């Protein structure tokens, strides 16, 4: 059985051997997978929000306001004047062209976010894993980040990662705990793809399930052991995370996969042809 402290020590040693490359890979991965996606969608959402508010305000301004009439009306009906106008503006919004605009922009934002997730986030995550697994043995270039794009197996990798995310989401809909359990069961899929991007979706799920059998709780505790570092990273506005914590975590996770991979090979859960090595 693997020991948490040993994995962390090996992970630390791996990324320190190629420190600046490790930091750069984590930083590029963060920018491409999180920064680009959230930045694009947030700008669209902000633009839409401004348009939405302008639309509501313009609808609101279109109403003729007869102060004496409305004062008498609200007095008789005992209604709040502001609430009346808000409800009236919302009702008008849903019966106007602004509602259609809302739907169109919402769909566009969702599609852009989905495309970024498929074409950038998933491949970069796999490439990052390829890099950290590789530096356990030798120096790797930054080309590892685009490993999937160069492999000719982009479509297969994207589909497998999409199904991983979909299954986790569906399990989470049932209850939070089953969703968390499944996330750990599928945890090794991005590493399996970083080694063999052409492997079938079904087989990738099977191998990850076998690797994590009996290891989910220990892996959860391994994640918890980094909480102190994550807090320090937050205190330093992410600076410590960029220059130490993120590479440290990635190096440790690579060591975990390396151990589980070797164990799976010895037990016959997987063949060397399926996991060809780095």
PDB file of C-alpha atoms in Angstrom:
ATOM      1  CA  UNK A   1       0.000   0.000   0.000  1.00  0.00           C
ATOM      2  CA  UNK A   2       1.119   3.509  -0.733  1.00  0.00           C
ATOM      3  CA  UNK A   3       2.058   5.932   2.015  1.00  0.00           C
ATOM      4  CA  UNK A   4       0.882   9.523   1.729  1.00  0.00           C
ATOM      5  CA  UNK A   5       4.058  11.127   3.055  1.00  0.00           C
ATOM      6  CA  UNK A   6       6.249   9.198   0.606  1.00  0.00           C
ATOM      7  CA  UNK A   7       4.106  10.154  -2.367  1.00  0.00           C
ATOM      8  CA  UNK A   8       4.271  13.815  -1.379  1.00  0.00           C
ATOM      9  CA  UNK A   9       8.017  13.671  -0.922  1.00  0.00           C
ATOM     10  CA  UNK A  10       8.516  12.045  -4.331  1.00  0.00           C
ATOM     11  CA  UNK A  11       6.162  14.529  -5.938  1.00  0.00           C
ATOM     12  CA  UNK A  12       8.065  17.406  -4.393  1.00  0.00           C
ATOM     13  CA  UNK A  13      11.381  16.038  -5.624  1.00  0.00           C
ATOM     14  CA  UNK A  14      10.036  15.547  -9.174  1.00  0.00           C
ATOM     15  CA  UNK A  15       8.800  19.073  -9.692  1.00  0.00           C
ATOM     16  CA  UNK A  16      11.836  20.644  -7.985  1.00  0.00           C
ATOM     17  CA  UNK A  17      14.173  18.938 -10.476  1.00  0.00           C
ATOM     18  CA  UNK A  18      12.488  20.886 -13.246  1.00  0.00           C
ATOM     19  CA  UNK A  19      11.103  23.680 -11.117  1.00  0.00           C
ATOM     20  CA  UNK A  20      10.548  26.516 -13.569  1.00  0.00           C
ATOM     21  CA  UNK A  21       9.057  24.288 -16.235  1.00  0.00           C
ATOM     22  CA  UNK A  22       6.703  22.771 -13.669  1.00  0.00           C
ATOM     23  CA  UNK A  23       5.617  26.208 -12.493  1.00  0.00           C
ATOM     24  CA  UNK A  24       5.132  27.372 -16.069  1.00  0.00           C
ATOM     25  CA  UNK A  25       3.100  24.300 -17.040  1.00  0.00           C
ATOM     26  CA  UNK A  26       0.784  24.756 -14.061  1.00  0.00           C
ATOM     27  CA  UNK A  27       0.447  28.481 -14.776  1.00  0.00           C
ATOM     28  CA  UNK A  28      -0.291  27.985 -18.481  1.00  0.00           C
ATOM     29  CA  UNK A  29      -2.764  25.246 -17.619  1.00  0.00           C
ATOM     30  CA  UNK A  30      -4.476  27.547 -15.127  1.00  0.00           C
ATOM     31  CA  UNK A  31      -4.709  30.412 -17.614  1.00  0.00           C
ATOM     32  CA  UNK A  32      -5.927  28.298 -20.530  1.00  0.00           C
ATOM     33  CA  UNK A  33      -8.314  26.022 -18.666  1.00  0.00           C
ATOM     34  CA  UNK A  34      -9.694  28.480 -16.111  1.00  0.00           C
ATOM     35  CA  UNK A  35      -8.696  32.010 -16.996  1.00  0.00           C
ATOM     36  CA  UNK A  36      -9.646  31.961 -20.680  1.00  0.00           C
ATOM     37  CA  UNK A  37     -12.932  30.180 -20.121  1.00  0.00           C
ATOM     38  CA  UNK A  38     -14.119  32.255 -17.210  1.00  0.00           C
ATOM     39  CA  UNK A  39     -12.816  35.466 -18.785  1.00  0.00           C
ATOM     40  CA  UNK A  40     -14.661  35.001 -22.074  1.00  0.00           C
ATOM     41  CA  UNK A  41     -17.928  33.924 -20.516  1.00  0.00           C
ATOM     42  CA  UNK A  42     -17.805  36.583 -17.804  1.00  0.00           C
ATOM     43  CA  UNK A  43     -17.295  39.338 -20.381  1.00  0.00           C
ATOM     44  CA  UNK A  44     -20.269  38.074 -22.363  1.00  0.00           C
ATOM     45  CA  UNK A  45     -22.355  37.789 -19.222  1.00  0.00           C
ATOM     46  CA  UNK A  46     -21.410  41.327 -18.162  1.00  0.00           C
ATOM     47  CA  UNK A  47     -22.330  42.687 -21.565  1.00  0.00           C
ATOM     48  CA  UNK A  48     -25.601  40.846 -21.430  1.00  0.00           C
ATOM     49  CA  UNK A  49     -26.291  42.065 -17.911  1.00  0.00           C
ATOM     50  CA  UNK A  50     -25.851  45.671 -19.011  1.00  0.00           C
ATOM     51  CA  UNK A  51     -28.160  45.117 -21.959  1.00  0.00           C
ATOM     52  CA  UNK A  52     -30.718  43.394 -19.765  1.00  0.00           C
ATOM     53  CA  UNK A  53     -30.766  46.260 -17.268  1.00  0.00           C
ATOM     54  CA  UNK A  54     -31.011  48.803 -20.064  1.00  0.00           C
ATOM     55  CA  UNK A  55     -33.928  46.875 -21.515  1.00  0.00           C
ATOM     56  CA  UNK A  56     -35.777  46.809 -18.215  1.00  0.00           C
ATOM     57  CA  UNK A  57     -35.100  50.501 -17.670  1.00  0.00           C
ATOM     58  CA  UNK A  58     -36.327  51.407 -21.136  1.00  0.00           C
ATOM     59  CA  UNK A  59     -39.516  49.426 -20.605  1.00  0.00           C
ATOM     60  CA  UNK A  60     -39.946  51.088 -17.253  1.00  0.00           C
ATOM     61  CA  UNK A  61     -39.474  54.547 -18.804  1.00  0.00           C
ATOM     62  CA  UNK A  62     -42.090  53.863 -21.474  1.00  0.00           C
ATOM     63  CA  UNK A  63     -44.904  53.947 -18.941  1.00  0.00           C
ATOM     64  CA  UNK A  64     -46.849  57.177 -18.480  1.00  0.00           C
ATOM     65  CA  UNK A  65     -46.764  58.088 -14.853  1.00  0.00           C
ATOM     66  CA  UNK A  66     -49.852  59.767 -13.386  1.00  0.00           C
ATOM     67  CA  UNK A  67     -48.838  60.443  -9.792  1.00  0.00           C
ATOM     68  CA  UNK A  68     -52.313  61.276  -8.463  1.00  0.00           C
ATOM     69  CA  UNK A  69     -53.882  58.239 -10.112  1.00  0.00           C
ATOM     70  CA  UNK A  70     -51.301  55.773  -8.875  1.00  0.00           C
ATOM     71  CA  UNK A  71     -51.246  57.257  -5.384  1.00  0.00           C
ATOM     72  CA  UNK A  72     -55.007  56.728  -5.123  1.00  0.00           C
ATOM     73  CA  UNK A  73     -54.733  53.240  -6.613  1.00  0.00           C
ATOM     74  CA  UNK A  74     -51.983  52.083  -4.298  1.00  0.00           C
ATOM     75  CA  UNK A  75     -53.756  53.594  -1.315  1.00  0.00           C
ATOM     76  CA  UNK A  76     -56.972  51.737  -2.130  1.00  0.00           C
ATOM     77  CA  UNK A  77     -55.243  48.455  -2.927  1.00  0.00           C
ATOM     78  CA  UNK A  78     -52.606  48.852  -0.221  1.00  0.00           C
ATOM     79  CA  UNK A  79     -49.797  47.932  -2.627  1.00  0.00           C
ATOM     80  CA  UNK A  80     -46.209  49.051  -2.573  1.00  0.00           C
ATOM     81  CA  UNK A  81     -45.489  51.410  -5.473  1.00  0.00           C
ATOM     82  CA  UNK A  82     -41.953  50.124  -6.148  1.00  0.00           C
ATOM     83  CA  UNK A  83     -43.082  46.508  -6.132  1.00  0.00           C
ATOM     84  CA  UNK A  84     -45.830  47.321  -8.631  1.00  0.00           C
ATOM     85  CA  UNK A  85     -43.426  48.902 -11.076  1.00  0.00           C
ATOM     86  CA  UNK A  86     -40.945  46.035 -10.768  1.00  0.00           C
ATOM     87  CA  UNK A  87     -43.607  43.408 -11.420  1.00  0.00           C
ATOM     88  CA  UNK A  88     -45.029  45.435 -14.293  1.00  0.00           C
ATOM     89  CA  UNK A  89     -41.573  45.867 -15.867  1.00  0.00           C
ATOM     90  CA  UNK A  90     -40.819  42.144 -15.536  1.00  0.00           C
ATOM     91  CA  UNK A  91     -44.156  41.233 -17.093  1.00  0.00           C
ATOM     92  CA  UNK A  92     -43.465  43.581 -19.989  1.00  0.00           C
ATOM     93  CA  UNK A  93     -39.984  42.115 -20.375  1.00  0.00           C
ATOM     94  CA  UNK A  94     -41.338  38.607 -20.879  1.00  0.00           C
ATOM     95  CA  UNK A  95     -43.772  39.868 -23.501  1.00  0.00           C
ATOM     96  CA  UNK A  96     -41.167  41.896 -25.381  1.00  0.00           C
ATOM     97  CA  UNK A  97     -38.292  41.199 -27.720  1.00  0.00           C
ATOM     98  CA  UNK A  98     -35.825  41.482 -24.852  1.00  0.00           C
ATOM     99  CA  UNK A  99     -36.849  38.049 -23.600  1.00  0.00           C
ATOM    100  CA  UNK A 100     -35.898  36.485 -26.922  1.00  0.00           C
ATOM    101  CA  UNK A 101     -32.585  38.358 -26.759  1.00  0.00           C
ATOM    102  CA  UNK A 102     -32.062  36.985 -23.276  1.00  0.00           C
ATOM    103  CA  UNK A 103     -32.584  33.413 -24.476  1.00  0.00           C
ATOM    104  CA  UNK A 104     -30.298  33.861 -27.484  1.00  0.00           C
ATOM    105  CA  UNK A 105     -27.431  35.348 -25.462  1.00  0.00           C
ATOM    106  CA  UNK A 106     -27.847  32.741 -22.728  1.00  0.00           C
ATOM    107  CA  UNK A 107     -27.577  29.932 -25.295  1.00  0.00           C
ATOM    108  CA  UNK A 108     -24.534  31.584 -26.913  1.00  0.00           C
ATOM    109  CA  UNK A 109     -22.767  31.903 -23.548  1.00  0.00           C
ATOM    110  CA  UNK A 110     -23.502  28.269 -22.731  1.00  0.00           C
ATOM    111  CA  UNK A 111     -22.231  27.077 -26.122  1.00  0.00           C
ATOM    112  CA  UNK A 112     -19.024  29.123 -25.858  1.00  0.00           C
ATOM    113  CA  UNK A 113     -18.363  27.786 -22.361  1.00  0.00           C
ATOM    114  CA  UNK A 114     -19.065  24.249 -23.556  1.00  0.00           C
ATOM    115  CA  UNK A 115     -16.737  24.602 -26.548  1.00  0.00           C
ATOM    116  CA  UNK A 116     -13.935  25.983 -24.353  1.00  0.00           C
ATOM    117  CA  UNK A 117     -14.394  23.098 -21.946  1.00  0.00           C
ATOM    118  CA  UNK A 118     -14.159  20.529 -24.738  1.00  0.00           C
ATOM    119  CA  UNK A 119     -11.433  22.030 -26.912  1.00  0.00           C
ATOM    120  CA  UNK A 120      -9.174  23.655 -24.323  1.00  0.00           C
ATOM    121  CA  UNK A 121      -9.819  22.575 -20.727  1.00  0.00           C
ATOM    122  CA  UNK A 122      -9.906  18.803 -21.282  1.00  0.00           C
ATOM    123  CA  UNK A 123      -6.882  18.556 -23.650  1.00  0.00           C
ATOM    124  CA  UNK A 124      -4.780  20.855 -21.472  1.00  0.00           C
ATOM    125  CA  UNK A 125      -5.601  18.853 -18.347  1.00  0.00           C
ATOM    126  CA  UNK A 126      -4.449  15.677 -20.092  1.00  0.00           C
ATOM    127  CA  UNK A 127      -1.307  17.407 -21.384  1.00  0.00           C
ATOM    128  CA  UNK A 128      -0.453  18.681 -17.903  1.00  0.00           C
ATOM    129  CA  UNK A 129      -0.687  15.139 -16.566  1.00  0.00           C
ATOM    130  CA  UNK A 130       1.534  13.916 -19.388  1.00  0.00           C
ATOM    131  CA  UNK A 131       4.172  16.463 -18.387  1.00  0.00           C
ATOM    132  CA  UNK A 132       4.173  15.629 -14.670  1.00  0.00           C
ATOM    133  CA  UNK A 133       4.246  11.903 -15.309  1.00  0.00           C
ATOM    134  CA  UNK A 134       7.135  12.370 -17.721  1.00  0.00           C
ATOM    135  CA  UNK A 135       9.365  14.452 -15.424  1.00  0.00           C
ATOM    136  CA  UNK A 136       9.399  11.601 -12.936  1.00  0.00           C
ATOM    137  CA  UNK A 137      11.983   9.981 -15.210  1.00  0.00           C
ATOM    138  CA  UNK A 138      13.426  12.689 -17.436  1.00  0.00           C
ATOM    139  CA  UNK A 139      13.071  16.255 -18.566  1.00  0.00           C
ATOM    140  CA  UNK A 140       9.982  17.073 -20.631  1.00  0.00           C
ATOM    141  CA  UNK A 141       9.301  19.993 -22.925  1.00  0.00           C
ATOM    142  CA  UNK A 142       6.323  22.343 -22.778  1.00  0.00           C
ATOM    143  CA  UNK A 143       4.987  20.531 -25.840  1.00  0.00           C
ATOM    144  CA  UNK A 144       3.536  18.047 -23.386  1.00  0.00           C
ATOM    145  CA  UNK A 145       0.688  20.499 -22.820  1.00  0.00           C
ATOM    146  CA  UNK A 146      -0.461  20.010 -26.411  1.00  0.00           C
ATOM    147  CA  UNK A 147       0.213  16.280 -26.297  1.00  0.00           C
ATOM    148  CA  UNK A 148      -3.392  15.376 -27.162  1.00  0.00           C
ATOM    149  CA  UNK A 149      -3.561  17.748 -30.130  1.00  0.00           C
ATOM    150  CA  UNK A 150      -0.429  16.139 -31.588  1.00  0.00           C
ATOM    151  CA  UNK A 151      -1.502  12.569 -30.836  1.00  0.00           C
ATOM    152  CA  UNK A 152      -4.277  12.461 -33.426  1.00  0.00           C
ATOM    153  CA  UNK A 153      -6.667  11.248 -30.718  1.00  0.00           C
ATOM    154  CA  UNK A 154      -8.245  14.571 -29.778  1.00  0.00           C
ATOM    155  CA  UNK A 155     -11.805  13.460 -30.544  1.00  0.00           C
ATOM    156  CA  UNK A 156     -11.559  10.257 -28.520  1.00  0.00           C
ATOM    157  CA  UNK A 157      -9.981  12.046 -25.548  1.00  0.00           C
ATOM    158  CA  UNK A 158     -12.613  14.789 -25.568  1.00  0.00           C
ATOM    159  CA  UNK A 159     -15.478  12.282 -25.681  1.00  0.00           C
ATOM    160  CA  UNK A 160     -14.029  10.266 -22.798  1.00  0.00           C
ATOM    161  CA  UNK A 161     -13.467  13.353 -20.660  1.00  0.00           C
ATOM    162  CA  UNK A 162     -16.928  14.676 -21.488  1.00  0.00           C
ATOM    163  CA  UNK A 163     -18.531  11.396 -20.416  1.00  0.00           C
ATOM    164  CA  UNK A 164     -16.484  11.481 -17.220  1.00  0.00           C
ATOM    165  CA  UNK A 165     -17.825  14.928 -16.372  1.00  0.00           C
ATOM    166  CA  UNK A 166     -21.359  13.995 -17.389  1.00  0.00           C
ATOM    167  CA  UNK A 167     -21.446  10.866 -15.231  1.00  0.00           C
ATOM    168  CA  UNK A 168     -20.066  12.760 -12.240  1.00  0.00           C
ATOM    169  CA  UNK A 169     -22.730  15.432 -12.692  1.00  0.00           C
ATOM    170  CA  UNK A 170     -25.524  12.881 -12.984  1.00  0.00           C
ATOM    171  CA  UNK A 171     -24.368  11.101  -9.824  1.00  0.00           C
ATOM    172  CA  UNK A 172     -24.186  14.439  -8.029  1.00  0.00           C
ATOM    173  CA  UNK A 173     -27.824  15.089  -8.980  1.00  0.00           C
ATOM    174  CA  UNK A 174     -28.807  12.035  -6.940  1.00  0.00           C
ATOM    175  CA  UNK A 175     -26.866  13.031  -3.820  1.00  0.00           C
ATOM    176  CA  UNK A 176     -23.668  14.936  -3.116  1.00  0.00           C
ATOM    177  CA  UNK A 177     -21.871  11.976  -1.523  1.00  0.00           C
ATOM    178  CA  UNK A 178     -22.346   9.562  -4.472  1.00  0.00           C
ATOM    179  CA  UNK A 179     -21.099  12.328  -6.771  1.00  0.00           C
ATOM    180  CA  UNK A 180     -17.944  12.750  -4.684  1.00  0.00           C
ATOM    181  CA  UNK A 181     -17.365   8.993  -4.605  1.00  0.00           C
ATOM    182  CA  UNK A 182     -17.707   8.747  -8.373  1.00  0.00           C
ATOM    183  CA  UNK A 183     -15.340  11.673  -8.870  1.00  0.00           C
ATOM    184  CA  UNK A 184     -12.672   9.661  -7.060  1.00  0.00           C
ATOM    185  CA  UNK A 185     -13.567   6.500  -8.961  1.00  0.00           C
ATOM    186  CA  UNK A 186     -13.018   8.334 -12.264  1.00  0.00           C
ATOM    187  CA  UNK A 187     -10.002  10.280 -11.023  1.00  0.00           C
ATOM    188  CA  UNK A 188      -7.360   8.379 -13.000  1.00  0.00           C
ATOM    189  CA  UNK A 189      -9.076   8.774 -16.376  1.00  0.00           C
ATOM    190  CA  UNK A 190      -7.162  11.966 -17.338  1.00  0.00           C
ATOM    191  CA  UNK A 191      -3.895  10.217 -16.436  1.00  0.00           C
ATOM    192  CA  UNK A 192      -4.813   7.118 -18.436  1.00  0.00           C
ATOM    193  CA  UNK A 193      -5.554   9.341 -21.428  1.00  0.00           C
ATOM    194  CA  UNK A 194      -2.268  11.188 -20.926  1.00  0.00           C
ATOM    195  CA  UNK A 195      -0.549   7.856 -21.469  1.00  0.00           C
ATOM    196  CA  UNK A 196      -2.843   6.375 -24.090  1.00  0.00           C
ATOM    197  CA  UNK A 197      -5.227   8.944 -25.624  1.00  0.00           C
ATOM    198  CA  UNK A 198      -6.543   6.339 -28.043  1.00  0.00           C
ATOM    199  CA  UNK A 199      -7.885   4.016 -25.364  1.00  0.00           C
ATOM    200  CA  UNK A 200     -11.623   3.372 -25.539  1.00  0.00           C
ATOM    201  CA  UNK A 201     -13.950   5.236 -23.202  1.00  0.00           C
ATOM    202  CA  UNK A 202     -15.263   2.028 -21.662  1.00  0.00           C
ATOM    203  CA  UNK A 203     -11.791   0.672 -21.003  1.00  0.00           C
ATOM    204  CA  UNK A 204     -10.548   3.944 -19.485  1.00  0.00           C
ATOM    205  CA  UNK A 205     -13.442   3.879 -17.024  1.00  0.00           C
ATOM    206  CA  UNK A 206     -12.802   0.230 -16.173  1.00  0.00           C
ATOM    207  CA  UNK A 207      -9.098   0.764 -15.497  1.00  0.00           C
ATOM    208  CA  UNK A 208      -9.697   3.850 -13.366  1.00  0.00           C
ATOM    209  CA  UNK A 209     -12.337   1.985 -11.357  1.00  0.00           C
ATOM    210  CA  UNK A 210      -9.938  -0.892 -10.697  1.00  0.00           C
ATOM    211  CA  UNK A 211      -7.092   1.450  -9.777  1.00  0.00           C
ATOM    212  CA  UNK A 212      -9.200   3.371  -7.284  1.00  0.00           C
ATOM    213  CA  UNK A 213     -10.824   0.326  -5.713  1.00  0.00           C
ATOM    214  CA  UNK A 214      -9.891   0.502  -2.042  1.00  0.00           C
ATOM    215  CA  UNK A 215      -8.009   3.765  -2.605  1.00  0.00           C
ATOM    216  CA  UNK A 216     -10.773   6.366  -2.718  1.00  0.00           C
ATOM    217  CA  UNK A 217     -10.751   7.208   0.991  1.00  0.00           C
ATOM    218  CA  UNK A 218      -6.960   7.390   1.166  1.00  0.00           C
ATOM    219  CA  UNK A 219      -6.923   9.664  -1.879  1.00  0.00           C
ATOM    220  CA  UNK A 220      -9.523  11.875  -0.234  1.00  0.00           C
ATOM    221  CA  UNK A 221      -7.290  12.154   2.836  1.00  0.00           C
ATOM    222  CA  UNK A 222      -4.355  12.918   0.530  1.00  0.00           C
ATOM    223  CA  UNK A 223      -6.322  15.841  -0.899  1.00  0.00           C
ATOM    224  CA  UNK A 224      -7.203  17.057   2.594  1.00  0.00           C
ATOM    225  CA  UNK A 225      -3.530  17.075   3.527  1.00  0.00           C
ATOM    226  CA  UNK A 226      -3.008  20.023   1.151  1.00  0.00           C
ATOM    227  CA  UNK A 227      -5.636  22.238   2.806  1.00  0.00           C
ATOM    228  CA  UNK A 228      -3.017  24.123   4.835  1.00  0.00           C
ATOM    229  CA  UNK A 229      -1.072  24.917   1.673  1.00  0.00           C
ATOM    230  CA  UNK A 230      -4.259  26.013  -0.103  1.00  0.00           C
ATOM    231  CA  UNK A 231      -5.075  28.393   2.745  1.00  0.00           C
ATOM    232  CA  UNK A 232      -1.589  29.889   2.562  1.00  0.00           C
ATOM    233  CA  UNK A 233      -2.012  30.218  -1.198  1.00  0.00           C
ATOM    234  CA  UNK A 234      -5.255  32.133  -0.687  1.00  0.00           C
ATOM    235  CA  UNK A 235      -3.606  34.404   1.865  1.00  0.00           C
ATOM    236  CA  UNK A 236      -0.880  35.259  -0.670  1.00  0.00           C
ATOM    237  CA  UNK A 237      -3.518  35.944  -3.356  1.00  0.00           C
ATOM    238  CA  UNK A 238      -2.529  32.808  -5.258  1.00  0.00           C
ATOM    239  CA  UNK A 239       1.188  33.660  -5.508  1.00  0.00           C
ATOM    240  CA  UNK A 240       2.257  30.723  -3.347  1.00  0.00           C
ATOM    241  CA  UNK A 241      -0.069  28.501  -5.353  1.00  0.00           C
ATOM    242  CA  UNK A 242       1.570  29.460  -8.631  1.00  0.00           C
ATOM    243  CA  UNK A 243       5.166  29.087  -7.456  1.00  0.00           C
ATOM    244  CA  UNK A 244       4.859  26.117  -5.131  1.00  0.00           C
ATOM    245  CA  UNK A 245       1.497  24.595  -4.167  1.00  0.00           C
ATOM    246  CA  UNK A 246       0.112  23.803  -7.616  1.00  0.00           C
ATOM    247  CA  UNK A 247       3.272  22.044  -8.897  1.00  0.00           C
ATOM    248  CA  UNK A 248       3.551  20.256  -5.550  1.00  0.00           C
ATOM    249  CA  UNK A 249      -0.015  18.924  -5.808  1.00  0.00           C
ATOM    250  CA  UNK A 250       0.419  17.915  -9.455  1.00  0.00           C
ATOM    251  CA  UNK A 251       3.687  16.142  -8.727  1.00  0.00           C
ATOM    252  CA  UNK A 252       2.087  14.225  -5.864  1.00  0.00           C
ATOM    253  CA  UNK A 253      -0.903  13.219  -7.952  1.00  0.00           C
ATOM    254  CA  UNK A 254       1.444  11.946 -10.650  1.00  0.00           C
ATOM    255  CA  UNK A 255       3.202   9.791  -8.073  1.00  0.00           C
ATOM    256  CA  UNK A 256      -0.153   8.396  -6.945  1.00  0.00           C
ATOM    257  CA  UNK A 257      -1.055   7.433 -10.499  1.00  0.00           C
ATOM    258  CA  UNK A 258       2.390   5.898 -11.042  1.00  0.00           C
ATOM    259  CA  UNK A 259       1.938   3.668  -7.995  1.00  0.00           C
ATOM    260  CA  UNK A 260      -1.609   2.639  -8.904  1.00  0.00           C
ATOM    261  CA  UNK A 261      -0.554   2.023 -12.488  1.00  0.00           C
ATOM    262  CA  UNK A 262       2.250  -0.305 -11.440  1.00  0.00           C
ATOM    263  CA  UNK A 263      -0.076  -2.105  -9.038  1.00  0.00           C
ATOM    264  CA  UNK A 264      -2.686  -2.553 -11.787  1.00  0.00           C
ATOM    265  CA  UNK A 265      -0.056  -3.966 -14.144  1.00  0.00           C
ATOM    266  CA  UNK A 266       1.152  -6.452 -11.526  1.00  0.00           C
ATOM    267  CA  UNK A 267      -2.381  -7.570 -10.700  1.00  0.00           C
ATOM    268  CA  UNK A 268      -3.254  -8.000 -14.357  1.00  0.00           C
ATOM    269  CA  UNK A 269      -6.009  -5.370 -14.406  1.00  0.00           C
ATOM    270  CA  UNK A 270      -4.327  -3.746 -17.365  1.00  0.00           C
ATOM    271  CA  UNK A 271      -1.739  -4.737 -19.965  1.00  0.00           C
ATOM    272  CA  UNK A 272       1.433  -2.903 -20.872  1.00  0.00           C
ATOM    273  CA  UNK A 273       0.010  -2.441 -24.369  1.00  0.00           C
ATOM    274  CA  UNK A 274      -2.823  -0.346 -22.940  1.00  0.00           C
ATOM    275  CA  UNK A 275      -0.587   1.796 -20.761  1.00  0.00           C
ATOM    276  CA  UNK A 276       2.487   2.237 -22.890  1.00  0.00           C
ATOM    277  CA  UNK A 277       4.501   4.405 -20.512  1.00  0.00           C
ATOM    278  CA  UNK A 278       6.155   7.787 -20.804  1.00  0.00           C
TER     279      UNK A 278
END
